[in-house]
Amino acid sequence: MINRFFIKLLEFYKKHISAGLNTRCKYTPTCSCYAIDALKKHNFFYAALLIIYRLLRCNPFSSGGIDRVPDKRADVKWLI
Amino acid sequence: MLNFLSVAVNTYSGFGMPFSLNWIGNIIKSLIDGCGSIGIGILLFTLILKLITLPLDVYSRISMKKNSIKMERMRPQLEKLQRQYANNKQLYNEKMQALYKKEGYSMFSSCLPTIVTIVIFIIVINQFTSYSRFTNLSMINAMSSEYTQAVVTYAEEHSDVLTVEKDEEGNVKSVVVNDSLFDSDYCAELKTGGIEKTDTATYFLGSYKATDIDSLAKLVKSLNEKGYQYYLYNEQFVYDEATETYSINSDRWESDNVKDLIIADYAAHNENNLKKENITDEQVRDKINSIISSSIVDYKFYNYVNDNVKPVGREAAAKSYRENAPKFLWVKNLWVPDLPWRHPVFSSLTEYDFYNQLAQGDAKQAEFAEITANLEDEKKAPNGFLILVILSIGIMFLSQFVTNKMQKAQMELQTVDGQAAQTSKMMMWMMPIMFGVFAFIYTASFSLYMIGSSVISLLATVITNYFVEKHFRKKFAQEDLARDKRIVKNNPADDKKIK
C-alpha cells in the first residue's frame, strides 16, 4: 500500500522533475529506478534503508557503475 | 453620572506574534539588520549560501564541461552503437558504460548533490515564507507600539489636559482627556457661547450647563451652521430638538423622560426621596440644558482627540512604517510578491493572520484601522510591476538554455533513442514556468534570492566553461596527436581502421 504510493510518487518525479534537473545518476539503474525496484522487491523499511544507502553511495567521489537491488535481505538483517 | 465625559484615546498593545524564527531565519534577520538594506541583505544571504556550495558546484561544472568535450569525441562510436543496439536499451547501456571506462569518461553527476540541492531549496522557501510573515506582522506590531508611544509622549507634554492611565504594573491603559481642557483656549468658543462648568459637588445633573437656554440654542445653531455634526448622546429627543429647530423649549420635550433621568441622577447620589411630582419645571429645563451642554462639550473633546492626539499617533505609526518599509528598488514591500495587484500594506488585519492565531475582535480590527489610517495610499498602491517575476523566468530560461547546450551530446547519446534530449527540451519550458509560479506565490524577496542564485550559477558556468574549453581542447588535441603518431609508428595499417 505505502510502497505503491511511493512508487507512484517516484514515477511522477522521474517523468516531470528529474529530467529538468539536468543531472544524471552515475549508477545503472539510476537511483530512482533502484528505489522503485527496491520498493517492489522488499518491504517498506528495508527498501527505505536500501534507498538511503544507495543515495549516500551516489556521491561525486564514488565510481558508479552497475548496481542492482539485492533479491535477498541477508546483508543488513541485524539492522531490522 | 458625575461626569458625562470620559473621552479617551485608545492605546494599543499590538497583535501578538504567534511564532518565532529559527536559526536560519535569525541568520537572514541579522544579515538584513547588518546591511541596513533588505535587498542587499538577501543578496548577501544568497551569496553566502552559494559560496558554501560553490566548490562542489565549480568542480561539477568543470567535470560536466570536460565530459561534454569527451562525449563529443566519442560521438562517432556512440552513434554507431545507437544504430547497432536500437532495440536493446539494456545492452546499449552496458556497451556505453564499457566505452566510458575505456575513454576515461567518469560520470560526475550523481544523485546525492541533487537531493541536497532540493532539500536546501525547500528549506530556503520555508524560511523565506515564515520570515516574510514574521516581518509583516512585526511591522504592524511596531506601528502599534509607535502609535501608543507617540500618544503617551504627547499626553505627557500636554499633561494639563491629558492624563495617562496606567495599571498596577505600569502598563499604559489609555490616555484620558481631563475636564480642564474646557478651561483652555480650545474651548473658548463654548465659553463665549455661554456654557460653563458646574460645581459637580452640589450640581450633579451634569458637569456643564449654559447660562440660559436661549444662549444654548444660539450656540447649537451657530455650531451647526459651521458644519459641526454636533455630537450628542444617545437620547434621540435631544438630537431631534437640536437639529430640527435649534430652539430649546421645555414644552416640546417629553418631560416624563427627563424626570426619569433626574430621579436616576438623584438615586446615584443616594437621594432616593425625590418624587416625580415634586420635580419643578426649572429642574427639567436645567436637565435639558445640562444634557445638551455636556453633549456639546463632549463633542468638542472628541474633536480635540481627533484633531490633535490621534494624528500624532497615526503619523508616528506611518513614519515607523515608512522608515522601516522593506522596499528595494521599485518593490515597495519585499515580503509581498512583486505584483501590481498586491499592496505593500494589507487592507485588513485578517490578511496578516497567517496562522489563524491572532485575536480578531472588533477592537483589534479598529486598532489596525487606526494605526494604518495614514497609510491608505500604501493599502492601494501596487507593490511592484511584475519585473522580478519576469526576470526570474528569463534568467531561469537562459541558464536552462546554457546547460542544455552544454549537455547536448550527453542528452542525445545517453539513451538509445535520444529521449533524454527531448524531455530536456520540454523541461526548458517547464522549469522557468515553475519558477514563475514560485514568484507569484511566494514573496519578492524569494524571487530576488532565486534571481541572485541563478545569476551566480550562470556566471560560474560560463567562466568555468571558458577555462575548461581553453585548457582541455589543447590537451586533448595533443593527446590525439600523440596517439595518432604512436599508432602510425607502430602499425601504419591501423591508422585507417581508427578513422
Coordinates of C-alpha atoms in Angstrom, one line a residue, chain B:
Chain B
M1 CA -23.5 60.3 36.3
L2 CA -21.0 62.6 38.0
N3 CA -19.3 63.2 34.7
F4 CA -20.7 62.9 31.3
L5 CA -17.3 63.0 29.8
S6 CA -14.9 60.2 29.6
V7 CA -13.3 60.9 26.3
A8 CA -10.2 58.8 25.9
V9 CA -7.6 57.9 23.2
N10 CA -7.1 54.2 22.9
T11 CA -3.6 53.0 23.3
Y12 CA -2.6 49.7 21.7
S13 CA -0.7 46.7 22.7
G14 CA -0.1 45.2 19.2
F15 CA -1.4 42.0 17.7
G16 CA 1.0 39.4 19.1
M17 CA 3.5 37.1 17.4
P18 CA 2.3 33.6 17.4
F19 CA 5.6 32.1 16.0
S20 CA 9.3 32.7 16.2
L21 CA 12.2 32.5 13.8
N22 CA 14.5 29.5 13.8
W23 CA 18.2 29.8 13.3
I24 CA 18.1 30.2 9.6
G25 CA 15.5 32.9 10.0
N26 CA 17.8 34.5 12.5
I27 CA 20.7 34.4 10.1
I28 CA 18.6 36.1 7.5
K29 CA 17.5 38.7 10.0
S30 CA 21.0 39.5 11.3
L31 CA 22.3 39.9 7.7
I32 CA 19.4 42.2 6.8
D33 CA 19.9 44.2 10.0
G34 CA 23.7 44.3 9.4
C35 CA 23.4 45.6 5.9
G36 CA 20.7 48.1 6.7
S37 CA 19.1 47.3 3.3
I38 CA 16.8 44.3 2.9
G39 CA 17.6 43.8 -0.7
I40 CA 21.3 43.8 -0.1
G41 CA 20.9 41.6 2.9
I42 CA 19.0 39.0 0.9
L43 CA 21.6 39.1 -1.9
L44 CA 24.3 38.7 0.7
F45 CA 22.5 35.7 2.1
T46 CA 22.3 34.2 -1.5
L47 CA 26.0 34.9 -2.0
I48 CA 27.0 33.2 1.3
L49 CA 24.7 30.2 0.6
K50 CA 26.2 30.0 -2.9
L51 CA 29.8 30.3 -1.7
I52 CA 29.3 27.3 0.6
T53 CA 28.2 25.1 -2.3
L54 CA 30.4 26.8 -4.9
P55 CA 33.5 24.5 -4.6
L56 CA 31.3 21.5 -5.3
D57 CA 29.4 23.4 -7.9
V58 CA 32.5 24.5 -9.8
Y59 CA 34.0 21.1 -9.6
S60 CA 30.8 19.6 -11.0
R61 CA 30.7 22.2 -13.7
I62 CA 34.3 21.6 -14.7
S63 CA 33.7 17.8 -15.0
M64 CA 30.4 18.5 -16.8
K65 CA 32.2 20.5 -19.4
K66 CA 35.0 18.0 -19.6
N67 CA 32.5 15.3 -20.1
S68 CA 30.8 17.2 -22.8
I69 CA 34.1 17.5 -24.7
K70 CA 34.9 13.9 -24.2
M71 CA 31.4 13.0 -25.3
E72 CA 31.8 14.9 -28.5
R73 CA 35.0 12.8 -29.1
M74 CA 33.1 9.6 -28.5
R75 CA 30.2 10.7 -30.7
P76 CA 31.1 8.6 -33.8
Q77 CA 31.5 5.4 -31.7
L78 CA 28.3 6.0 -29.7
E79 CA 26.2 6.9 -32.8
K80 CA 27.4 3.6 -34.2
L81 CA 26.3 1.8 -31.1
Q82 CA 23.0 3.6 -31.2
R83 CA 22.3 2.2 -34.6
Q84 CA 23.6 -1.2 -33.7
Y85 CA 21.5 -1.7 -30.5
A86 CA 18.5 0.4 -31.4
N87 CA 16.1 -2.2 -30.0
N88 CA 18.0 -3.1 -26.9
K89 CA 18.2 -0.4 -24.3
Q90 CA 19.9 -2.5 -21.7
L91 CA 22.7 -3.7 -24.0
Y92 CA 23.3 -0.2 -25.3
N93 CA 23.7 1.0 -21.7
E94 CA 26.2 -1.7 -20.9
K95 CA 28.2 -1.1 -24.1
M96 CA 28.2 2.6 -23.4
Q97 CA 29.5 2.0 -19.8
A98 CA 32.3 -0.1 -21.3
L99 CA 33.2 2.6 -23.7
Y100 CA 33.1 5.2 -21.0
K101 CA 35.6 3.1 -19.0
K102 CA 37.9 2.8 -22.0
E103 CA 37.9 6.5 -22.7
G104 CA 38.3 7.5 -19.0
Y105 CA 34.9 9.2 -19.0
S106 CA 33.7 9.4 -15.4
M107 CA 30.2 10.5 -14.6
F108 CA 30.4 13.2 -12.1
S109 CA 26.8 14.0 -11.8
S110 CA 25.2 11.9 -9.1
C111 CA 22.1 11.9 -7.0
L112 CA 23.2 13.0 -3.6
P113 CA 24.1 16.6 -4.5
T114 CA 20.9 16.9 -6.5
I115 CA 18.9 15.7 -3.4
V116 CA 20.9 18.0 -1.2
T117 CA 20.1 20.9 -3.6
I118 CA 16.4 20.1 -3.5
V119 CA 16.4 19.9 0.3
I120 CA 18.2 23.2 0.6
F121 CA 15.7 24.8 -1.9
I122 CA 12.8 23.6 0.2
I123 CA 14.3 24.8 3.4
V124 CA 15.0 28.2 1.9
I125 CA 11.4 28.5 0.5
N126 CA 10.1 27.6 4.0
Q127 CA 12.4 30.1 5.8
F128 CA 11.6 32.9 3.4
T129 CA 7.9 32.3 3.8
S130 CA 8.0 32.3 7.6
Y131 CA 10.4 35.2 7.7
S132 CA 8.1 37.2 5.4
R133 CA 5.1 36.5 7.7
F134 CA 7.2 37.4 10.7
T135 CA 8.3 40.7 9.2
N136 CA 4.9 41.7 8.0
L137 CA 3.4 41.0 11.4
S138 CA 6.4 42.6 13.2
M139 CA 5.8 45.7 11.1
I140 CA 2.2 46.3 12.2
N141 CA 3.2 45.4 15.8
A142 CA 5.9 48.1 15.7
M143 CA 3.4 50.5 14.2
S144 CA 1.1 49.8 17.1
S145 CA 3.7 50.4 19.7
E146 CA 4.9 53.6 18.0
Y147 CA 1.3 54.8 18.0
T148 CA 1.0 54.3 21.7
Q149 CA 4.4 55.7 22.4
A150 CA 3.6 58.9 20.4
V151 CA 0.2 59.3 22.1
V152 CA 1.7 58.9 25.5
T153 CA 4.5 61.3 24.8
Y154 CA 2.0 63.8 23.5
A155 CA -0.1 63.3 26.6
E156 CA 2.9 63.8 28.9
E157 CA 3.7 67.1 27.1
H158 CA 0.1 68.2 27.5
S159 CA -0.4 66.9 31.0
D160 CA -2.7 69.8 31.8
V161 CA -5.4 68.4 29.6
L162 CA -4.5 64.8 29.1
T163 CA -3.8 62.1 31.7
V164 CA -2.1 58.8 31.1
E165 CA -3.8 56.0 32.9
K166 CA -1.7 53.0 33.9
D167 CA -2.4 49.7 35.6
E168 CA -0.7 48.4 38.7
E169 CA 2.2 47.0 36.6
G170 CA 2.8 50.4 35.0
N171 CA 1.4 49.4 31.6
V172 CA -0.4 52.2 29.7
K173 CA -4.1 51.5 29.8
S174 CA -5.4 54.6 28.0
V175 CA -5.0 58.3 27.6
V176 CA -7.9 60.3 29.0
V177 CA -9.0 63.9 28.4
N178 CA -9.3 65.9 31.5
D179 CA -12.1 68.3 32.3
S180 CA -9.5 71.0 32.4
L181 CA -9.5 71.0 28.6
F182 CA -12.7 73.1 28.9
D183 CA -10.7 75.9 30.5
S184 CA -8.1 76.1 27.7
D185 CA -8.3 78.2 24.6
Y186 CA -9.5 75.3 22.6
C187 CA -13.0 75.6 24.2
A188 CA -13.1 79.4 24.2
E189 CA -15.9 79.2 21.7
L190 CA -18.1 77.3 24.0
K191 CA -17.4 79.7 26.9
T192 CA -18.4 82.7 24.9
G193 CA -21.4 80.8 23.8
G194 CA -22.5 80.7 27.4
I195 CA -21.5 77.2 28.6
E196 CA -19.9 77.0 32.0
K197 CA -18.7 74.3 34.2
T198 CA -20.9 73.3 37.1
D199 CA -19.8 72.6 40.6
T200 CA -20.3 68.8 40.4
A201 CA -20.3 68.5 44.2
T202 CA -23.6 70.3 44.5
Y203 CA -25.0 70.2 41.0
F204 CA -24.9 66.7 39.8
L205 CA -27.4 66.9 37.0
G206 CA -24.5 67.2 34.7
S207 CA -21.0 68.7 34.5
Y208 CA -21.8 71.5 32.2
K209 CA -24.6 73.9 31.7
A210 CA -25.4 77.1 29.8
T211 CA -26.1 80.3 31.5
D212 CA -29.6 80.3 30.0
I213 CA -31.4 78.1 27.5
D214 CA -31.6 80.8 24.8
S215 CA -27.9 81.3 24.6
L216 CA -27.5 77.5 24.4
A217 CA -29.9 77.4 21.5
K218 CA -27.9 80.1 19.7
L219 CA -24.7 78.2 20.3
V220 CA -26.2 74.9 18.9
K221 CA -27.4 76.9 15.9
S222 CA -24.0 78.5 15.3
L223 CA -22.2 75.2 15.7
N224 CA -24.5 73.5 13.2
E225 CA -24.1 76.3 10.7
K226 CA -20.3 75.8 11.0
G227 CA -20.8 72.3 9.8
Y228 CA -20.4 70.6 13.1
Q229 CA -22.1 67.3 13.2
Y230 CA -22.6 68.1 16.8
Y231 CA -22.0 65.1 18.9
L232 CA -25.0 64.1 21.0
Y233 CA -25.6 61.4 23.5
N234 CA -27.9 58.6 22.6
E235 CA -31.1 60.4 23.5
Q236 CA -32.9 60.8 20.3
F237 CA -35.1 63.6 21.6
V238 CA -32.1 65.8 22.2
Y239 CA -31.0 65.2 18.6
D240 CA -34.4 66.0 17.1
E241 CA -34.7 69.1 19.2
A242 CA -31.3 70.5 18.5
T243 CA -31.0 69.7 14.8
E244 CA -34.5 70.4 13.6
T245 CA -35.5 73.6 15.3
Y246 CA -32.3 74.9 17.0
S247 CA -34.7 76.2 19.7
I248 CA -34.9 74.6 23.0
N249 CA -38.2 74.7 24.6
S250 CA -39.0 72.5 27.6
D251 CA -42.6 72.2 26.5
R252 CA -41.5 70.3 23.4
W253 CA -39.6 67.7 25.5
E254 CA -41.2 64.7 26.9
S255 CA -40.7 65.9 30.4
D256 CA -41.5 62.4 31.8
N257 CA -38.3 61.1 30.2
V258 CA -36.3 64.0 31.6
K259 CA -37.8 63.5 35.0
D260 CA -36.8 59.8 34.9
L261 CA -33.2 60.9 34.2
I262 CA -33.3 63.4 37.1
I263 CA -34.6 60.7 39.5
A264 CA -31.8 58.4 38.3
D265 CA -29.2 61.2 38.9
Y266 CA -30.5 61.7 42.5
A267 CA -30.6 58.0 43.1
A268 CA -27.0 57.8 42.1
H269 CA -26.2 60.2 44.9
N270 CA -28.3 58.2 47.4
E271 CA -31.1 60.8 47.4
N272 CA -34.0 58.5 46.8
N273 CA -36.6 60.7 48.3
L274 CA -37.3 62.6 45.1
K275 CA -40.7 62.0 43.6
K276 CA -41.8 62.8 40.1
E277 CA -44.5 65.2 41.0
N278 CA -42.0 67.2 43.1
I279 CA -39.7 67.9 40.2
T280 CA -40.1 71.5 39.1
D281 CA -40.2 72.8 35.6
E282 CA -37.0 74.7 36.4
Q283 CA -35.2 71.4 37.2
V284 CA -36.4 69.9 33.9
R285 CA -35.1 72.9 32.0
D286 CA -31.8 72.6 33.9
K287 CA -31.5 68.9 33.0
I288 CA -32.2 69.5 29.3
N289 CA -29.8 72.4 29.3
S290 CA -27.2 70.1 31.0
I291 CA -27.7 67.2 28.6
I292 CA -27.2 69.4 25.6
S293 CA -24.3 71.4 27.0
S294 CA -22.5 68.4 28.1
S295 CA -23.0 66.8 24.7
I296 CA -21.5 69.8 23.0
V297 CA -18.5 69.8 25.3
D298 CA -18.2 66.0 24.9
Y299 CA -18.2 66.5 21.1
K300 CA -15.6 69.3 21.4
F301 CA -13.4 67.0 23.4
Y302 CA -13.8 64.2 20.8
N303 CA -12.8 66.7 18.2
Y304 CA -9.7 67.6 20.3
V305 CA -8.7 64.0 20.3
N306 CA -9.4 63.5 16.6
D307 CA -7.7 66.8 15.6
N308 CA -4.7 66.8 17.9
V309 CA -3.9 63.5 19.6
K310 CA -4.8 60.8 17.1
P311 CA -3.0 62.4 14.1
V312 CA 0.2 62.4 16.3
G313 CA -0.2 58.6 16.8
R314 CA -1.2 57.9 13.2
E315 CA 1.7 59.9 11.9
A316 CA 4.1 58.1 14.2
A317 CA 2.8 54.8 13.1
A318 CA 3.0 55.8 9.4
K319 CA 6.5 57.1 10.0
S320 CA 7.6 53.9 11.6
Y321 CA 6.3 52.0 8.6
R322 CA 7.9 54.4 6.0
E323 CA 11.2 54.5 7.8
N324 CA 11.4 50.7 8.1
A325 CA 9.5 49.9 4.9
P326 CA 11.1 46.8 3.4
K327 CA 11.5 48.4 0.0
F328 CA 14.1 47.7 -2.6
L329 CA 14.3 49.5 -6.0
W330 CA 10.8 49.5 -7.3
V331 CA 9.3 47.0 -4.9
K332 CA 7.6 48.7 -2.0
N333 CA 7.4 45.6 0.2
L334 CA 9.9 42.9 -0.5
W335 CA 7.9 40.5 1.7
V336 CA 5.0 40.6 -0.7
P337 CA 5.2 39.4 -4.3
D338 CA 6.3 41.8 -6.9
L339 CA 2.8 42.1 -8.4
P340 CA 0.8 45.2 -9.4
W341 CA -2.4 43.9 -7.8
R342 CA -0.8 43.2 -4.4
H343 CA -0.3 46.0 -1.9
P344 CA 2.6 46.8 0.5
V345 CA 0.2 47.2 3.4
F346 CA -2.7 44.8 3.6
S347 CA -6.1 46.3 3.8
S348 CA -7.3 44.3 6.8
L349 CA -6.0 42.5 9.8
T350 CA -7.3 39.2 8.6
E351 CA -4.7 39.2 5.8
Y352 CA -2.0 39.3 8.4
D353 CA -3.4 36.4 10.3
F354 CA -1.3 33.7 8.6
Y355 CA -1.9 31.0 11.1
N356 CA -5.3 31.9 12.4
Q357 CA -3.8 32.7 15.8
L358 CA -4.4 36.4 16.1
A359 CA -7.1 37.9 18.3
Q360 CA -9.6 39.1 15.7
G361 CA -12.2 41.1 17.7
D362 CA -13.7 44.4 16.7
A363 CA -11.3 46.1 19.0
K364 CA -8.3 44.6 17.1
Q365 CA -9.8 45.5 13.7
A366 CA -10.3 49.0 15.0
E367 CA -6.7 49.1 16.2
F368 CA -5.5 48.0 12.8
A369 CA -7.7 50.6 11.0
E370 CA -6.4 53.3 13.4
I371 CA -2.7 52.7 13.2
T372 CA -2.8 52.3 9.4
A373 CA -5.1 55.4 8.9
N374 CA -2.3 57.4 7.4
L375 CA -1.3 54.6 5.1
E376 CA -4.3 54.5 2.9
D377 CA -2.1 55.1 -0.2
E378 CA 0.0 52.1 0.7
K379 CA -3.1 50.0 1.0
K380 CA -3.9 50.8 -2.6
A381 CA -0.6 51.2 -4.2
P382 CA 0.8 48.4 -6.5
N383 CA 3.6 46.6 -4.7
G384 CA 5.6 46.0 -7.9
F385 CA 5.4 45.7 -11.6
L386 CA 6.0 42.0 -12.3
I387 CA 9.6 42.8 -13.1
L388 CA 11.1 40.3 -10.6
V389 CA 8.7 37.6 -11.9
I390 CA 9.7 38.2 -15.5
L391 CA 13.3 38.4 -14.6
S392 CA 13.3 35.2 -12.7
I393 CA 11.6 33.4 -15.6
G394 CA 14.0 34.9 -18.0
I395 CA 17.1 34.0 -16.1
M396 CA 15.9 30.5 -15.4
F397 CA 15.3 30.2 -19.1
L398 CA 18.7 31.4 -20.0
S399 CA 20.5 29.1 -17.6
Q400 CA 18.4 26.2 -18.9
F401 CA 19.5 27.1 -22.4
V402 CA 23.1 27.3 -21.5
T403 CA 23.2 24.0 -19.6
N404 CA 21.2 22.2 -22.3
K405 CA 23.6 23.4 -24.9
M406 CA 26.5 22.2 -22.8
Q407 CA 25.0 18.8 -22.3
K408 CA 23.7 18.4 -25.8
A409 CA 26.0 15.5 -26.6
Q410 CA 25.2 13.7 -23.4
M411 CA 21.5 14.1 -23.8
E412 CA 21.5 12.8 -27.3
L413 CA 23.8 9.9 -26.7
Q414 CA 23.0 8.7 -23.2
T415 CA 20.0 6.7 -24.3
V416 CA 19.4 4.7 -27.4
D417 CA 16.5 6.8 -28.8
G418 CA 17.9 10.2 -27.6
Q419 CA 14.8 10.6 -25.4
A420 CA 16.7 12.5 -22.7
A421 CA 17.3 15.3 -25.2
Q422 CA 13.6 15.5 -25.9
T423 CA 12.5 15.6 -22.3
S424 CA 15.1 18.1 -21.6
K425 CA 13.7 20.3 -24.4
M426 CA 10.4 20.2 -22.7
M427 CA 12.0 20.9 -19.3
M428 CA 13.5 24.1 -20.8
W429 CA 9.9 25.4 -20.6
M430 CA 8.8 23.6 -17.5
M431 CA 11.4 25.0 -15.2
P432 CA 11.0 28.7 -16.0
I433 CA 7.2 28.3 -15.7
M434 CA 7.7 26.6 -12.3
F435 CA 9.9 29.5 -11.1
G436 CA 7.4 32.0 -12.4
V437 CA 4.7 30.3 -10.3
F438 CA 7.0 30.4 -7.3
A439 CA 7.5 34.1 -7.9
F440 CA 3.7 34.6 -7.9
I441 CA 3.1 32.5 -4.8
Y442 CA 6.0 33.5 -2.6
T443 CA 7.5 36.9 -2.0
A444 CA 9.5 39.4 -3.9
S445 CA 12.4 38.6 -1.6
F446 CA 12.3 35.0 -2.6
S447 CA 12.3 36.0 -6.3
L448 CA 15.3 38.1 -5.5
Y449 CA 17.0 35.1 -3.9
M450 CA 16.2 33.0 -7.0
I451 CA 17.5 35.6 -9.4
G452 CA 20.7 36.1 -7.4
S453 CA 21.3 32.4 -7.1
S454 CA 20.7 31.8 -10.8
V455 CA 22.9 34.6 -11.9
I456 CA 25.8 33.4 -9.8
S457 CA 25.3 29.8 -11.1
L458 CA 25.2 31.1 -14.7
L459 CA 28.3 33.2 -14.2
A460 CA 30.1 30.2 -12.6
T461 CA 29.1 28.0 -15.6
V462 CA 30.2 30.5 -18.2
I463 CA 33.5 31.2 -16.6
T464 CA 34.4 27.5 -15.9
N465 CA 33.3 26.6 -19.4
Y466 CA 35.6 29.2 -20.9
F467 CA 38.6 28.0 -19.0
V468 CA 37.9 24.3 -19.3
E469 CA 37.4 24.7 -23.0
K470 CA 40.7 26.6 -23.4
H471 CA 42.6 24.2 -21.3
F472 CA 41.3 20.8 -22.3
R473 CA 40.8 21.4 -26.0
K474 CA 44.5 21.9 -26.3
K475 CA 45.3 18.9 -24.0
F476 CA 43.0 16.6 -25.9
A477 CA 44.3 17.8 -29.3
Q478 CA 47.9 17.0 -28.1
E479 CA 46.7 13.6 -26.8
D480 CA 45.1 12.8 -30.1
L481 CA 48.2 13.9 -32.0
A482 CA 50.5 11.8 -29.8
R483 CA 48.2 8.7 -30.1
D484 CA 47.9 9.1 -33.9
K485 CA 51.7 9.4 -34.1
R486 CA 52.2 6.3 -31.9
I487 CA 49.8 4.3 -34.0
V488 CA 51.3 5.4 -37.2
K489 CA 54.8 4.5 -35.9
N490 CA 53.7 1.0 -34.6
N491 CA 51.4 -0.1 -37.4
P492 CA 50.6 2.2 -40.3
A493 CA 47.7 0.0 -41.3
D494 CA 45.8 0.7 -38.0
D495 CA 45.6 4.3 -38.9
K496 CA 42.9 3.6 -41.5
K497 CA 40.9 1.4 -39.0
I498 CA 40.5 4.1 -36.5
K499 CA 39.3 6.6 -39.0

